[in-house]
Amino acid sequence: MAASTLAWHNVVNVRNRLIFVCKLLCLHRSIDLSRLLRTVSIVNGNPYMLIQRKGWKTHKWEEIMSISSAPSISPWHLIKKYVELTSSLVSPRSPLLTTLVKPFKPLSSNTIGSLKRNLMAQYG
């Protein structure tokens, strides 16, 4: 996947890569990704985001992996680009992943799981 090109201007491609990378590298479940908020804090140069993982009662700060040598598989770089591409569609403190057609609702964990299954089939 790191060797394949990514269309950085295409929100669907960035979102799909983001979901796939977060599932593999950050071990996020679909429910975790559906509860990841667009709230960021940078501490000592490390990015943190608010997430409510399965079984947690509230959102907590969690460090997001950043791989500056390979931005096309770096969760932090993909999140930044995805937020840039979708910032006009939703408010800053809303869930990160949203539908790409009006009314721009947050993606459910079932939808994220379906997207992941399609991506896995695509990558073999």
Coordinates of C-alpha atoms in Angstrom, one line a residue:
M1 CA 0.0 0.0 0.0
A2 CA 2.9 2.4 0.7
A3 CA 4.2 1.9 -2.8
S4 CA 0.8 2.6 -4.4
T5 CA 0.0 6.2 -5.3
L6 CA -2.7 8.1 -3.5
A7 CA -4.9 10.8 -5.1
W8 CA -4.5 13.4 -2.3
H9 CA -7.2 15.7 -3.8
N10 CA -9.8 12.9 -3.9
V11 CA -11.7 12.8 -0.6
V12 CA -13.0 9.2 -1.2
N13 CA -9.5 7.9 -1.8
V14 CA -8.1 9.7 1.3
R15 CA -11.0 8.5 3.4
N16 CA -10.6 4.9 2.3
R17 CA -6.9 4.9 2.9
L18 CA -7.4 6.6 6.3
I19 CA -9.9 3.9 7.4
F20 CA -7.6 1.1 6.2
V21 CA -4.5 2.5 7.8
C22 CA -6.2 3.2 11.1
K23 CA -7.6 -0.3 11.3
L24 CA -4.2 -1.8 10.6
L25 CA -1.7 0.5 12.3
C26 CA -3.7 2.0 15.1
L27 CA -5.9 -1.1 15.8
H28 CA -9.1 1.0 15.7
R29 CA -12.3 -0.9 15.5
S30 CA -15.1 0.4 13.3
I31 CA -16.9 1.6 16.4
D32 CA -13.7 3.4 17.5
L33 CA -13.4 5.2 14.2
S34 CA -17.1 6.2 14.2
R35 CA -16.4 7.9 17.6
L36 CA -13.2 9.7 16.7
L37 CA -13.7 13.4 16.9
R38 CA -12.2 16.3 14.9
T39 CA -10.6 17.7 18.0
V40 CA -6.8 17.8 18.0
S41 CA -4.2 18.8 20.5
I42 CA -0.5 18.9 19.8
V43 CA 1.8 18.1 22.8
N44 CA 5.6 18.3 22.3
G45 CA 5.0 17.9 18.6
N46 CA 2.9 14.8 18.9
P47 CA -0.7 14.9 17.7
Y48 CA -3.5 13.7 20.0
M49 CA -7.2 13.3 19.2
L50 CA -10.3 12.6 21.2
I51 CA -11.6 9.1 20.8
Q52 CA -14.1 6.9 22.6
R53 CA -13.0 3.3 22.2
K54 CA -15.4 0.4 22.6
G55 CA -16.2 0.0 26.3
W56 CA -15.1 3.5 27.3
K57 CA -17.7 5.7 28.9
T58 CA -16.2 9.0 27.7
H59 CA -13.9 10.3 25.0
K60 CA -10.2 10.3 26.0
W61 CA -7.0 11.8 24.4
E62 CA -5.1 9.3 22.3
E63 CA -1.9 9.9 20.4
I64 CA -2.2 9.5 16.6
M65 CA 0.7 7.8 14.8
S66 CA 2.7 10.0 12.5
I67 CA 5.0 8.6 9.9
S68 CA 6.6 11.6 8.2
S69 CA 8.8 9.4 5.9
A70 CA 5.6 7.8 4.4
P71 CA 2.7 10.2 4.5
S72 CA 0.5 8.0 2.3
I73 CA 0.3 5.5 5.1
S74 CA 0.6 7.9 8.1
P75 CA -2.6 8.1 10.1
W76 CA -1.8 11.7 11.1
H77 CA -1.1 12.9 7.6
L78 CA -4.2 11.2 6.2
I79 CA -6.4 12.7 9.0
K80 CA -5.0 16.2 8.3
K81 CA -5.7 15.9 4.6
Y82 CA -9.2 14.4 5.1
V83 CA -10.1 17.2 7.6
E84 CA -8.8 19.8 5.1
L85 CA -11.0 18.3 2.3
T86 CA -14.1 18.0 4.4
S87 CA -13.8 21.1 6.7
S88 CA -16.5 23.0 4.8
L89 CA -19.0 20.1 5.3
V90 CA -19.1 19.7 9.1
S91 CA -18.3 21.5 12.3
P92 CA -14.9 21.2 14.0
R93 CA -16.0 19.2 17.0
S94 CA -18.1 16.6 15.1
P95 CA -17.1 13.0 14.4
L96 CA -14.2 12.7 12.0
L97 CA -15.7 10.4 9.3
T98 CA -18.8 11.7 7.6
T99 CA -20.9 10.8 4.6
L100 CA -19.9 12.7 1.5
V101 CA -23.4 13.7 0.4
K102 CA -25.9 16.0 2.1
P103 CA -26.8 16.1 5.0
F104 CA -23.2 15.0 5.8
K105 CA -24.0 12.7 8.7
P106 CA -21.4 10.8 10.7
L107 CA -20.5 7.4 9.3
S108 CA -21.8 4.5 11.4
S109 CA -19.6 1.7 12.5
N110 CA -21.5 -0.6 10.1
T111 CA -20.7 1.7 7.2
I112 CA -17.1 1.9 8.2
G113 CA -17.0 -1.9 8.4
S114 CA -18.5 -2.3 5.0
L115 CA -16.0 0.2 3.5
K116 CA -13.1 -1.8 5.2
R117 CA -14.4 -5.1 3.8
N118 CA -14.5 -3.6 0.3
L119 CA -11.0 -2.2 0.6
M120 CA -9.7 -5.6 1.9
A121 CA -11.2 -7.3 -1.1
Q122 CA -9.7 -4.6 -3.4
Y123 CA -6.2 -5.2 -1.9
G124 CA -6.6 -8.9 -2.0

